[in-house]
PDB file of C-alpha atoms and ligand atoms in Angstrom:
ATOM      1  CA  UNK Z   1     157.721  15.270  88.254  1.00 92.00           C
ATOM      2  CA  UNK Z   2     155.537  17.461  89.970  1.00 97.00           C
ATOM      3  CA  UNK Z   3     152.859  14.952  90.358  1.00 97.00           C
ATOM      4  CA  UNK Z   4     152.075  15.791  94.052  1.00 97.00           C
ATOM      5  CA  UNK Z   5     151.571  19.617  93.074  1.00 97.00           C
ATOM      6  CA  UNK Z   6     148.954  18.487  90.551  1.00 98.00           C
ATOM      7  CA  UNK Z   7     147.183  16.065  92.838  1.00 98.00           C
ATOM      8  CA  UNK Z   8     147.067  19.396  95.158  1.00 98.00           C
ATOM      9  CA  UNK Z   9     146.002  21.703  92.371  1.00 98.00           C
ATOM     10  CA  UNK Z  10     143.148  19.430  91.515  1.00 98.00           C
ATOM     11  CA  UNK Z  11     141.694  19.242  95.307  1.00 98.00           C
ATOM     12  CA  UNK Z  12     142.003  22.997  95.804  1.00 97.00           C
ATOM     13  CA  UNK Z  13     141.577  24.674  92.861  1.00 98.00           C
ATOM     14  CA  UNK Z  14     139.257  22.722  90.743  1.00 98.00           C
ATOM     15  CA  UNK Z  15     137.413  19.552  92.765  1.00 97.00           C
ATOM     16  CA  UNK Z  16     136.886  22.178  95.622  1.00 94.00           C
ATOM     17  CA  UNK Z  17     135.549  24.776  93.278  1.00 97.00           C
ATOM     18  CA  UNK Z  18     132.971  22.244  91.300  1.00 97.00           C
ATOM     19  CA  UNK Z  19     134.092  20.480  88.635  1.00 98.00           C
ATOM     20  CA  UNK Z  20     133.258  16.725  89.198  1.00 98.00           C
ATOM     21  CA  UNK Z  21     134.095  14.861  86.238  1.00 98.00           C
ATOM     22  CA  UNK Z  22     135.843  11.934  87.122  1.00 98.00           C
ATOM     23  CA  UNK Z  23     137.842  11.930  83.703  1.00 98.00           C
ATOM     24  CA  UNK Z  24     138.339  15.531  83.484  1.00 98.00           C
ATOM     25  CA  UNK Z  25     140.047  15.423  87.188  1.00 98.00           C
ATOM     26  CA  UNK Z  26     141.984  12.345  85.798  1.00 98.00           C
ATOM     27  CA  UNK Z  27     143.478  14.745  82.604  1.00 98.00           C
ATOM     28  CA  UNK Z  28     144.225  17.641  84.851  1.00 98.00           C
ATOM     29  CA  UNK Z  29     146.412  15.095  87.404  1.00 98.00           C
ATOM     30  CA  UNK Z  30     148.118  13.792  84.293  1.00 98.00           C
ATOM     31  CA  UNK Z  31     149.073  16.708  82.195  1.00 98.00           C
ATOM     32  CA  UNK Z  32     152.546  18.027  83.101  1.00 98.00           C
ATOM     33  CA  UNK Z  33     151.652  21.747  83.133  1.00 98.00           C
ATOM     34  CA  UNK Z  34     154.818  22.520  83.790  1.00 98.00           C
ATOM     35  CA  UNK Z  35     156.133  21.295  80.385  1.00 98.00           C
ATOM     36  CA  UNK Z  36     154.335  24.206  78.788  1.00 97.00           C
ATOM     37  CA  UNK Z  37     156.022  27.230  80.257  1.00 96.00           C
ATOM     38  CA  UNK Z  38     159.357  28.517  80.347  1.00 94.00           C
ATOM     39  CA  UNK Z  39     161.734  26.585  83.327  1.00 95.00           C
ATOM     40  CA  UNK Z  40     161.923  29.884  84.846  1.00 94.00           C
ATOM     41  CA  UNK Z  41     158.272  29.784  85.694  1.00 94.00           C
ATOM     42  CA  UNK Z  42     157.987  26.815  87.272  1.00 96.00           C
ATOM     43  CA  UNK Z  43     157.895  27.742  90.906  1.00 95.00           C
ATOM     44  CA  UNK Z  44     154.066  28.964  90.524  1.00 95.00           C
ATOM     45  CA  UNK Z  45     152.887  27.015  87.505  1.00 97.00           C
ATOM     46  CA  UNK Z  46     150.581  24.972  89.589  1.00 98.00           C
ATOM     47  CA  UNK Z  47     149.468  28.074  90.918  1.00 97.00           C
ATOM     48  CA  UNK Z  48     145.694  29.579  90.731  1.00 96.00           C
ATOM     49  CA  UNK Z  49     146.639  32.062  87.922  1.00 96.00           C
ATOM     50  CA  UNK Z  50     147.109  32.111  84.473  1.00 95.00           C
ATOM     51  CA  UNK Z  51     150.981  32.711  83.246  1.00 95.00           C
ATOM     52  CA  UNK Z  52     152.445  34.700  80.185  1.00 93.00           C
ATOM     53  CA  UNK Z  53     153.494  32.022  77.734  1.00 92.00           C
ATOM     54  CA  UNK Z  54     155.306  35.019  75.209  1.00 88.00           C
ATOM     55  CA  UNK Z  55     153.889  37.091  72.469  1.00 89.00           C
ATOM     56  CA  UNK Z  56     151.484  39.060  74.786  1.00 86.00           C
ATOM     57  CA  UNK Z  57     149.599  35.549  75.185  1.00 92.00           C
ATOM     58  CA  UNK Z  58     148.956  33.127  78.463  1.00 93.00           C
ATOM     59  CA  UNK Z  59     148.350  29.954  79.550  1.00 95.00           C
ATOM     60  CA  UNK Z  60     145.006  30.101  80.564  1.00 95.00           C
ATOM     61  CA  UNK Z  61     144.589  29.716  85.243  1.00 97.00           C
ATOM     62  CA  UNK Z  62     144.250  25.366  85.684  1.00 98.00           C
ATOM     63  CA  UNK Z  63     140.514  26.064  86.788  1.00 98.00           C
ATOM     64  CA  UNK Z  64     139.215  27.228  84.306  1.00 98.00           C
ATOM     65  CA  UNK Z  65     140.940  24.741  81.639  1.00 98.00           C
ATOM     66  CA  UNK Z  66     138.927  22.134  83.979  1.00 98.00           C
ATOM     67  CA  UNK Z  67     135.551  24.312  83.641  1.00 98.00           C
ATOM     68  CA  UNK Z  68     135.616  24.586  80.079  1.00 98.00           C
ATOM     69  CA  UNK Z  69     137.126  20.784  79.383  1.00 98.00           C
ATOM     70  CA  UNK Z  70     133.879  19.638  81.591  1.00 98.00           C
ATOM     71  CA  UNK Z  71     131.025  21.938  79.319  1.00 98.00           C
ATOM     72  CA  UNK Z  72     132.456  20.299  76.474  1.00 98.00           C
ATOM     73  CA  UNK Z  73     130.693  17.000  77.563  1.00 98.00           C
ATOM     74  CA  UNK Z  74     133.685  14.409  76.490  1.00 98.00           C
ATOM     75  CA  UNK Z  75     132.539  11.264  75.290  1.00 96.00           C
ATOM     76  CA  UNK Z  76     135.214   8.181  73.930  1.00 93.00           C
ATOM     77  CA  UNK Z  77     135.531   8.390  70.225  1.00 96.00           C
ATOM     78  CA  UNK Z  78     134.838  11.928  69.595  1.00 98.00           C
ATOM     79  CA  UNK Z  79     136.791  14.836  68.221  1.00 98.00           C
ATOM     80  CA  UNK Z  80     137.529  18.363  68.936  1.00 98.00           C
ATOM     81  CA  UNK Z  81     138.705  21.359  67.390  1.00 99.00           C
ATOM     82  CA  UNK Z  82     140.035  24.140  69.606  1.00 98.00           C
ATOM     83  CA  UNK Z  83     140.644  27.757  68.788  1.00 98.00           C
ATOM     84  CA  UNK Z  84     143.776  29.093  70.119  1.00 98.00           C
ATOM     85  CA  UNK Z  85     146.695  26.328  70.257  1.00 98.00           C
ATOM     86  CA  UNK Z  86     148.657  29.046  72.872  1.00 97.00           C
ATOM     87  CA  UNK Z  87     151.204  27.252  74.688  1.00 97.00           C
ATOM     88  CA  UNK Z  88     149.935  24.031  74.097  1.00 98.00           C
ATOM     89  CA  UNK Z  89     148.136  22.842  77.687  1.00 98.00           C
ATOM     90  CA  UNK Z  90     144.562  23.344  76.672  1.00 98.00           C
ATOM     91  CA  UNK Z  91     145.064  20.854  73.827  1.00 98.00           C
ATOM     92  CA  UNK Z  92     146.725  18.684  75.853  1.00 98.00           C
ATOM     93  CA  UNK Z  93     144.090  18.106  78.354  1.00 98.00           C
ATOM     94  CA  UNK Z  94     141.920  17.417  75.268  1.00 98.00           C
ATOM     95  CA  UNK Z  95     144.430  14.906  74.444  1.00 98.00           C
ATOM     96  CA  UNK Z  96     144.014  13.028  77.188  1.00 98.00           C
ATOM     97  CA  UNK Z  97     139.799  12.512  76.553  1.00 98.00           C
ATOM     98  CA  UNK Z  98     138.804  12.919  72.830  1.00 98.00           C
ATOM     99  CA  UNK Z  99     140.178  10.574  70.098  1.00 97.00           C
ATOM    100  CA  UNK Z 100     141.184  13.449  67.729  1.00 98.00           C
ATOM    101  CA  UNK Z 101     142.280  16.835  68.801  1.00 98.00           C
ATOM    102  CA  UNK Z 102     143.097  19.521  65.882  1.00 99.00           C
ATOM    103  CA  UNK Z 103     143.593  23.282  67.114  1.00 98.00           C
ATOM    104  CA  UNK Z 104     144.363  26.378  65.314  1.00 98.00           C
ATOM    105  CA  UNK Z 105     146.681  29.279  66.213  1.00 98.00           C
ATOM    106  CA  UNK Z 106     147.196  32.747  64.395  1.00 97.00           C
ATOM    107  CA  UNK Z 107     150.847  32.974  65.590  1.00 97.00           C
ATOM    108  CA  UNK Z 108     153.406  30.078  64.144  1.00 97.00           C
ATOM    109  CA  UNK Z 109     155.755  30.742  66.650  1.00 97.00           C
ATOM    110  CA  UNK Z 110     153.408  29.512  69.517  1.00 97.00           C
ATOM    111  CA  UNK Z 111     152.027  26.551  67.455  1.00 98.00           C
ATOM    112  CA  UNK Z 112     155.398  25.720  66.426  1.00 98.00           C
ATOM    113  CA  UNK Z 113     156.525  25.467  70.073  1.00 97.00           C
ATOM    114  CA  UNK Z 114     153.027  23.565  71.377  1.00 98.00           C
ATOM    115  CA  UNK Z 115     153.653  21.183  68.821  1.00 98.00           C
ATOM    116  CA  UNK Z 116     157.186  20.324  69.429  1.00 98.00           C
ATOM    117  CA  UNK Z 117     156.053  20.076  73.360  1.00 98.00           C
ATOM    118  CA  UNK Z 118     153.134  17.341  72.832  1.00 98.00           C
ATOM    119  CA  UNK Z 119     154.696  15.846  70.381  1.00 98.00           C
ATOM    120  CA  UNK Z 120     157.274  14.929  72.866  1.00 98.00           C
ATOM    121  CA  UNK Z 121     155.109  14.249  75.590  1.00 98.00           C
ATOM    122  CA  UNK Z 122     153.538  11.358  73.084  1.00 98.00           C
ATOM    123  CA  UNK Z 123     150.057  13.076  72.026  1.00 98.00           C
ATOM    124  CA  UNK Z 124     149.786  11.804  68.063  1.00 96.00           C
ATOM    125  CA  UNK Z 125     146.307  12.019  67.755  1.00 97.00           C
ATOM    126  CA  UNK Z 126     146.670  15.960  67.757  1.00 98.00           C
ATOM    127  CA  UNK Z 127     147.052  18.321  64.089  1.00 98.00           C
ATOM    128  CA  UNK Z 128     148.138  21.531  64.610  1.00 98.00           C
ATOM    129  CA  UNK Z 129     147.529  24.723  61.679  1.00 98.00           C
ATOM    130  CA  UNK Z 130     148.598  28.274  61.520  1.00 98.00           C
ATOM    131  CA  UNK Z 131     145.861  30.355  60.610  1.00 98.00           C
ATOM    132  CA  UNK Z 132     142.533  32.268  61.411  1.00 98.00           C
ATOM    133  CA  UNK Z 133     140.880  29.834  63.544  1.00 98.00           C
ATOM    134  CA  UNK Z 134     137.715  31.693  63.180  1.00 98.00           C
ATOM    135  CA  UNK Z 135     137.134  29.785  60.283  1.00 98.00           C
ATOM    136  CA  UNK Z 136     137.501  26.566  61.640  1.00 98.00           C
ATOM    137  CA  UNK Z 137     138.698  23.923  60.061  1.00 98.00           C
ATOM    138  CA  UNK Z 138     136.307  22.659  57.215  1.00 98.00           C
ATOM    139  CA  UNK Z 139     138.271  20.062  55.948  1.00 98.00           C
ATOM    140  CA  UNK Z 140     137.995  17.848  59.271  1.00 98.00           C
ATOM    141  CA  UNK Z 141     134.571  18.948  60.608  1.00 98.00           C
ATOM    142  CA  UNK Z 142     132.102  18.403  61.701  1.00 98.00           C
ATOM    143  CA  UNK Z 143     133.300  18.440  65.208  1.00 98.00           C
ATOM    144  CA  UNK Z 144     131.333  16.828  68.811  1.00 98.00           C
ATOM    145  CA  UNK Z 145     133.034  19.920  70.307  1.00 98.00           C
ATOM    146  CA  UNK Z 146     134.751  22.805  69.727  1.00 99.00           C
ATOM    147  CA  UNK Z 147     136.295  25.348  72.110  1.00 98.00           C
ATOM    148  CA  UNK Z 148     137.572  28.771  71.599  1.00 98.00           C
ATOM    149  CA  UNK Z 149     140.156  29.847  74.139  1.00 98.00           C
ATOM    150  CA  UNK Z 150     140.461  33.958  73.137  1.00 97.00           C
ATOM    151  CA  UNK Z 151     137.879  36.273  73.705  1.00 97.00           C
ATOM    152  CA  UNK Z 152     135.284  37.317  70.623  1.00 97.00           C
ATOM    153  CA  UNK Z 153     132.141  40.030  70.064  1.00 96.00           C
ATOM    154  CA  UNK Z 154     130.020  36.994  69.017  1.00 97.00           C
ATOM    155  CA  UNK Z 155     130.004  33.322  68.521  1.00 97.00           C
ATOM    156  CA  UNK Z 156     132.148  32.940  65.228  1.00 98.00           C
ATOM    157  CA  UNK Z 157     129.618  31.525  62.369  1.00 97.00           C
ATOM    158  CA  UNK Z 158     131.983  29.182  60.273  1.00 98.00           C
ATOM    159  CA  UNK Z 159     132.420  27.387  63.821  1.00 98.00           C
ATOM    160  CA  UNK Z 160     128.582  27.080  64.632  1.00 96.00           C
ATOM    161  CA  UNK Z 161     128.527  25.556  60.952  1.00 96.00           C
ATOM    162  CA  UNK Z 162     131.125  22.441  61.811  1.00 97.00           C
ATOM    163  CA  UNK Z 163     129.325  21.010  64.624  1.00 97.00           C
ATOM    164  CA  UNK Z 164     128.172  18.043  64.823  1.00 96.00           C
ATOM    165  CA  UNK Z 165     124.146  18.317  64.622  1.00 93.00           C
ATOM    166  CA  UNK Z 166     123.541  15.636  66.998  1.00 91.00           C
ATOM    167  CA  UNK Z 167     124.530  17.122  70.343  1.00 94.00           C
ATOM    168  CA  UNK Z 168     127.764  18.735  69.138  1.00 98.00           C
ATOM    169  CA  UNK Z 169     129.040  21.827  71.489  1.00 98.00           C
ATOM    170  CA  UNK Z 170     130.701  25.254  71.026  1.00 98.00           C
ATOM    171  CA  UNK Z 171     132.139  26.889  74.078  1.00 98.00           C
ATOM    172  CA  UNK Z 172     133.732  30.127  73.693  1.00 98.00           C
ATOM    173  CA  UNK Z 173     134.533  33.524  75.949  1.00 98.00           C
ATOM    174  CA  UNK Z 174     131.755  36.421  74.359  1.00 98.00           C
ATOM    175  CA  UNK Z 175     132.437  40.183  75.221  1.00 94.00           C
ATOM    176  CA  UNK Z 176     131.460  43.069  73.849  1.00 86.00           C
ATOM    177  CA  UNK Z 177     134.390  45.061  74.443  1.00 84.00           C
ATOM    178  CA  UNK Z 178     137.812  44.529  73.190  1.00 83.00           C
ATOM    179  CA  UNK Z 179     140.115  42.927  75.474  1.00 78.00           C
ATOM    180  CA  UNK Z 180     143.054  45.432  75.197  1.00 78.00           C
ATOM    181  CA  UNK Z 181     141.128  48.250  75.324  1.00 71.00           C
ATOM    182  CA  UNK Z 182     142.345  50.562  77.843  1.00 63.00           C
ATOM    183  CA  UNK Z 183     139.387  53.387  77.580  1.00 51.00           C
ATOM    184  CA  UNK Z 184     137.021  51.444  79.668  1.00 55.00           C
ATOM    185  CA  UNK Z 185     137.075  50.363  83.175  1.00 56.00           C
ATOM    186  CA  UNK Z 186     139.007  46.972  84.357  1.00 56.00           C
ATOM    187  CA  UNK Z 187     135.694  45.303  85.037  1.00 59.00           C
ATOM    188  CA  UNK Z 188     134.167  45.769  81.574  1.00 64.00           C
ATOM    189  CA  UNK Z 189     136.870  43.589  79.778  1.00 76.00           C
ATOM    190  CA  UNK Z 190     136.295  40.370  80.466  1.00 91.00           C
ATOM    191  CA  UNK Z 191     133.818  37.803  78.627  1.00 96.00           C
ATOM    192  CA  UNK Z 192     130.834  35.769  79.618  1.00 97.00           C
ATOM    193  CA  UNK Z 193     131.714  32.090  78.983  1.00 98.00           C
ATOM    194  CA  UNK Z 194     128.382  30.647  76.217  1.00 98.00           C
ATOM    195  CA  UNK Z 195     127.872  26.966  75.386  1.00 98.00           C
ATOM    196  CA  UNK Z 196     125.987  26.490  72.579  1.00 98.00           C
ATOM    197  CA  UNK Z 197     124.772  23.176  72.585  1.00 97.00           C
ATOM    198  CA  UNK Z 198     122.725  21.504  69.326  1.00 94.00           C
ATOM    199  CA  UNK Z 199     120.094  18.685  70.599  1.00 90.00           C
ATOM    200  CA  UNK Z 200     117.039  17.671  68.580  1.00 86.00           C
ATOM    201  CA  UNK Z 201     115.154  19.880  69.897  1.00 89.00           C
ATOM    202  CA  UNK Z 202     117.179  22.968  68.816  1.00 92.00           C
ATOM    203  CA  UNK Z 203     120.101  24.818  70.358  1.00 95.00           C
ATOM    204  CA  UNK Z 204     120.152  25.231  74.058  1.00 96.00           C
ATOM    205  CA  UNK Z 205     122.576  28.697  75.218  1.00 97.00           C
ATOM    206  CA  UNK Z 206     124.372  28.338  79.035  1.00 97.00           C
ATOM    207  CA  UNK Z 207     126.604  30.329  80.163  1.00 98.00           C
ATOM    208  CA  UNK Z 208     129.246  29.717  82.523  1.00 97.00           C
ATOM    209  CA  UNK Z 209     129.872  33.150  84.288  1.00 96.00           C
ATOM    210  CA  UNK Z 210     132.326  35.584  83.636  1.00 96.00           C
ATOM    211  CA  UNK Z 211     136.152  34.996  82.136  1.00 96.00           C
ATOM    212  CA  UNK Z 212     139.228  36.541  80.819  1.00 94.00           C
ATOM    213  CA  UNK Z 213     140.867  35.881  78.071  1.00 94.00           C
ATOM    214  CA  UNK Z 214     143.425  38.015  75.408  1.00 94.00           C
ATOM    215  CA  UNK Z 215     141.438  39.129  72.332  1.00 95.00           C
ATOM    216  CA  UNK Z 216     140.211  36.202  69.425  1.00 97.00           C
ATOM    217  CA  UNK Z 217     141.634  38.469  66.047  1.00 97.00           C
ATOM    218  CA  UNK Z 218     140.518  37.011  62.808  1.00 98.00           C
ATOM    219  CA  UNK Z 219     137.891  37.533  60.403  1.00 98.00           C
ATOM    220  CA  UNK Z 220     134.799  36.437  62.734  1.00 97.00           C
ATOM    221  CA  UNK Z 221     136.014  38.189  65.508  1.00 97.00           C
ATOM    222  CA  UNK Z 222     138.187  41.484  66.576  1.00 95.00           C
TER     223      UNK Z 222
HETATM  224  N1  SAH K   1     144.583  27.327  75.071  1.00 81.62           N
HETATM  225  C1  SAH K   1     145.742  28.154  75.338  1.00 81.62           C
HETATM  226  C2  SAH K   1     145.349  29.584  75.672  1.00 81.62           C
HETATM  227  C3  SAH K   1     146.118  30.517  74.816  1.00 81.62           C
HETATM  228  S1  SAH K   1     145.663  32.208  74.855  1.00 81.62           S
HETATM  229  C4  SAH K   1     146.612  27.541  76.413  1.00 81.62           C
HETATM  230  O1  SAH K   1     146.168  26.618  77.118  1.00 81.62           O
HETATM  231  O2  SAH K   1     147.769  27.923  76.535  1.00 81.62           O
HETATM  232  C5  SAH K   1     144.716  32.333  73.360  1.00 81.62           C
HETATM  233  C6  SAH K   1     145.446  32.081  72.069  1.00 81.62           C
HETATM  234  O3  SAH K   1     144.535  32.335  70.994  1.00 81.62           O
HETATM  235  C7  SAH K   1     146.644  32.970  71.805  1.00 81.62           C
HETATM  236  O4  SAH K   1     147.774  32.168  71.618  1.00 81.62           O
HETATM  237  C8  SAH K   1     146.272  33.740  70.528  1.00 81.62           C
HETATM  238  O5  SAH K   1     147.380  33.965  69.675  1.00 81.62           O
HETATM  239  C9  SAH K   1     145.271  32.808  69.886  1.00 81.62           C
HETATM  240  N2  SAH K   1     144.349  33.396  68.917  1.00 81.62           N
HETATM  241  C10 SAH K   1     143.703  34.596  68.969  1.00 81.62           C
HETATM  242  N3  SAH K   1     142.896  34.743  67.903  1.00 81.62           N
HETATM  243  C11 SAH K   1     143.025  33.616  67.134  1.00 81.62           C
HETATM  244  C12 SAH K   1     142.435  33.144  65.916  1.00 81.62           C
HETATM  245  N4  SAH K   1     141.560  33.878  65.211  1.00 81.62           N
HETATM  246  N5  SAH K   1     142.814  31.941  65.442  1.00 81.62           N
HETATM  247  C13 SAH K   1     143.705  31.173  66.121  1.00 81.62           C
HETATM  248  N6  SAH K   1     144.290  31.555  67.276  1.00 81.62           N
HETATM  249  C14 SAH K   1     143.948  32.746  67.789  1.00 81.62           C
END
């Protein structure tokens, strides 16, 4: 279902803004977006926004799911840890490209929903916690990658600690002022989007230009 309005998303949106990843292109063709958000929304889901998903959170716009799946670098036989299980999509994506995919989100309701949804759509290889992602998940690191999909001060320690010190990667959204904060200007809310990225040599920042996301609330964060 909907396969033509992905194949359309993909051209438009996200091949004709950049990304070129042959495999990240394939996920974002494959994964039903649709199955992540209310029926009622599915007239615009393959649109170029993102969409409320409940609980004052979204689904982050199909674009920049492909930007930030593509800085992560996915390689066969690695593993991932997102930050922010949301609706469910992100991980999904992930899914489709890394061998293990754990992701942590603060409210149960969402995670209890995202899970139910991939476990459906056949995605075993991903673990699910409620909790303060901020802290990663010691237990399973280190990770090759790990992506934060809500928007921080600063690059949350505990995560920098479970990469993987041969070329592991840490994307996440970095702004100084608090997403929901309604005394500043529109334009001052958003984040800059920071790969860190560990080599031999020492660890290499890039950013990725300027994002949006809700606020990352936890104990390395807001
Ligand atoms: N990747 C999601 C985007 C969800 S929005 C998707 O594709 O749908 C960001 C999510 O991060 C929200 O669900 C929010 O509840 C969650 N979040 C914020 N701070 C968090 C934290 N410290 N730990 C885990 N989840 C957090």
């Amino acid at each position: 279902m909907f396969e033509t309005e992905r194949h359309v998303m993909v051209a438009r949106q996200i091949e004709g803004r950049g990304v070129k990843t042959p495999r990240v292109l394939e996920a974002m063709r494959r994964v039903p977006r649709h199955e992540f958000v209310e029926k009622s929304s599915w007239d615009d889901v393959y649109e170029d926004h993102p969409m409320g998903i409940g609980l004052g959170q979204t689904i982050s716009q199909p674009y920049i799911v492909a930007l930030m799946t593509e800085a992560l670098d996915p390689q066969p036989g690695q593993r991932v840890l997102e930050i922010g299980t949301g609706s469910g999509y992100q991980t999904a994506v992930l899914a489709e490209l890394y061998d293990e995919v754990y992701s942590i989100e603060r409210h149960g309701a969402l995670s209890e929903q995202a899970g139910l949804i991939l476990k459906r759509l056949g995605y075993d290889q991903v673990h699910l916690r409620v909790g303060d992602g901020t802290k990663g998940w010691p237990e399973a690191a280190p990770f090759d990658a790990i992506i934060v999909t809500a928007g921080g001060p600063k690059m949350p320690a505990p995560l920098m600690n479970q990469l993987n010190v041969d070329h592991g990667r840490l994307l996440a959204p970095i702004g100084m002022v608090h997403p929901d904060s309604s005394a500043k200007k529109d334009e001052d809310v958003g984040q800059e989007l920071v790969l860190m990225h560990r080599t031999p040599e020492g660890i290499k920042r890039h950013s990725y230009g300027d994002v949006r996301f809700v606020p990352l609330i936890g104990e390395h964060a807001w």
